[in-house]
Amino acid sequence: LESSSQYCLPAVSDARARVTDLALVEHSHSIVAGASDGSVHVCRVDLTQSNTGSSASQTGNEKYKVSGTSDVKRMNRSEGEILAVSHFNSLSSSMVVFATQRGNVHGWDLRTEKDSFVLRQAPDLGYMTCMALGHDKNWMVSGTSRGFLCLWDVRFQK
């Protein structure tokens, strides 16, 4: 990239929310951001191509400039802070997975703009501190503040 750009999450209330986690949307120029106010933002980074000379296109030396960002989708949940976000593509969905302060993990399909699943973690296990998806996109694991690991088979969730 020839240049960088800053993007400020739109305020849901009077105070600015803190960004709590980020993920890149596979095969796109988009970013998913989780925030301390419980909102999830999907932002597209707009790029323009600039050649560095007349022979640049022949040698493959094209450079890109950030020309701006746009808020593509945004949702707000009343489940507290977003603790972790991730993204994966499947044959039929573009799924944003995010964990909330109340112990729920949501699978939000960007194509249909609906929840595909909600996983509920027992409160006595502690609050979620981290989350990871398996490379096969079938399994998800989360870690908690009390030292527990929770493992889910995402294929069979509704």
XYZ file of C-alpha atoms in Angstrom:
158
model
C 0.000 0.000 0.000
C 1.173 3.486 -0.823
C -0.692 5.101 2.049
C -2.535 4.313 5.225
C -5.896 5.390 6.478
C -7.643 5.793 9.813
C -11.240 4.846 10.433
C -13.240 5.740 13.505
C -16.160 3.506 14.470
C -19.441 5.430 14.432
C -20.604 6.190 17.960
C -23.701 4.313 19.101
C -23.989 6.639 22.090
C -22.284 9.906 23.065
C -19.050 8.145 24.022
C -16.689 6.489 21.520
C -16.502 2.723 21.803
C -13.201 0.904 22.177
C -12.289 -1.637 19.484
C -12.017 -4.986 21.293
C -11.129 -7.363 18.433
C -10.614 -7.401 14.673
C -10.835 -9.960 11.869
C -10.306 -9.787 8.128
C -13.171 -10.925 5.897
C -11.825 -13.695 3.669
C -11.425 -12.881 -0.041
C -12.473 -9.238 0.304
C -11.224 -5.796 1.317
C -13.384 -5.799 4.454
C -12.687 -5.778 8.163
C -14.903 -6.919 11.056
C -14.540 -4.919 14.263
C -16.039 -5.777 17.644
C -16.559 -2.901 20.056
C -16.923 -2.286 23.776
C -20.480 -0.972 23.326
C -21.685 -4.344 21.972
C -21.666 -3.332 18.327
C -20.166 -5.282 15.430
C -19.047 -3.333 12.362
C -18.119 -4.594 8.895
C -16.103 -1.952 7.061
C -14.872 -2.088 3.476
C -11.493 -0.523 2.682
C -11.726 1.199 -0.694
C -8.535 0.944 -2.764
C -7.472 2.674 -5.967
C -4.684 1.448 -8.172
C -1.892 3.771 -9.208
C 0.905 2.874 -11.597
C 4.392 4.105 -10.776
C 5.342 4.735 -14.375
C 4.579 3.759 -17.943
C 6.238 0.358 -17.585
C 4.645 -0.396 -14.198
C 1.697 -2.304 -15.619
C 3.992 -4.462 -17.702
C 6.287 -5.397 -14.810
C 3.587 -5.876 -12.168
C 4.712 -2.983 -9.946
C 1.212 -1.628 -9.380
C 0.653 0.087 -6.050
C -2.591 0.665 -4.235
C -3.761 3.713 -2.316
C -6.426 3.702 0.359
C -9.089 6.033 -0.967
C -11.496 5.699 1.939
C -13.596 3.341 4.017
C -17.294 2.665 4.121
C -19.449 1.093 6.814
C -20.995 -1.913 5.046
C -23.022 -3.532 7.824
C -23.460 -2.729 11.464
C -25.380 -4.409 14.252
C -25.844 -3.700 17.914
C -26.581 -6.298 20.557
C -27.660 -5.755 24.138
C -25.342 -8.484 25.443
C -22.474 -6.289 26.591
C -19.022 -5.926 25.123
C -17.878 -7.931 22.106
C -14.972 -10.049 23.358
C -13.817 -11.800 20.171
C -14.605 -11.809 16.433
C -13.692 -14.131 13.597
C -14.772 -14.722 10.008
C -14.984 -17.638 7.587
C -16.539 -18.389 4.220
C -18.378 -21.591 3.378
C -20.118 -22.665 0.187
C -23.368 -21.011 1.255
C -22.429 -18.321 3.789
C -20.031 -15.582 4.795
C -20.050 -16.018 8.562
C -18.968 -13.537 11.229
C -18.616 -15.312 14.572
C -18.479 -13.144 17.675
C -18.552 -13.698 21.425
C -20.356 -11.375 23.827
C -19.793 -10.463 27.461
C -22.875 -12.473 28.487
C -21.307 -15.697 27.221
C -23.094 -16.076 23.889
C -21.392 -16.833 20.591
C -23.301 -15.662 17.521
C -22.858 -16.839 13.954
C -24.011 -13.896 11.804
C -24.329 -14.618 8.085
C -23.340 -11.491 6.145
C -25.186 -12.669 3.022
C -28.588 -13.098 4.689
C -27.940 -10.611 7.542
C -29.385 -13.107 10.042
C -28.063 -15.159 12.932
C -27.304 -18.689 11.777
C -26.671 -19.935 15.289
C -26.303 -18.817 18.895
C -24.145 -20.851 21.280
C -24.677 -20.332 24.992
C -21.890 -20.869 27.473
C -22.722 -21.636 31.119
C -22.013 -18.551 33.309
C -20.318 -20.613 36.035
C -17.453 -21.385 33.595
C -16.386 -17.709 33.636
C -16.470 -15.115 30.882
C -14.909 -15.786 27.487
C -11.408 -14.475 27.045
C -10.574 -15.894 23.611
C -12.032 -17.853 20.718
C -10.675 -19.798 17.734
C -12.179 -21.582 14.735
C -10.792 -24.818 13.346
C -9.215 -24.786 9.892
C -12.048 -27.011 8.639
C -14.616 -24.417 9.903
C -16.515 -27.195 11.713
C -15.187 -26.692 15.232
C -14.941 -23.721 17.540
C -13.201 -23.488 20.902
C -13.331 -20.729 23.489
C -11.297 -20.136 26.631
C -12.708 -18.676 29.820
C -11.504 -16.543 32.713
C -11.783 -19.556 35.041
C -9.521 -21.781 32.917
C -12.151 -23.794 31.033
C -12.121 -24.679 27.334
C -15.489 -24.983 25.600
C -15.616 -26.939 22.333
C -18.518 -26.791 19.869
C -19.304 -28.573 16.604
C -20.654 -25.638 14.588
C -22.188 -27.849 11.857
C -25.046 -28.927 14.120
C -25.977 -25.614 15.733
C -29.191 -23.679 15.168
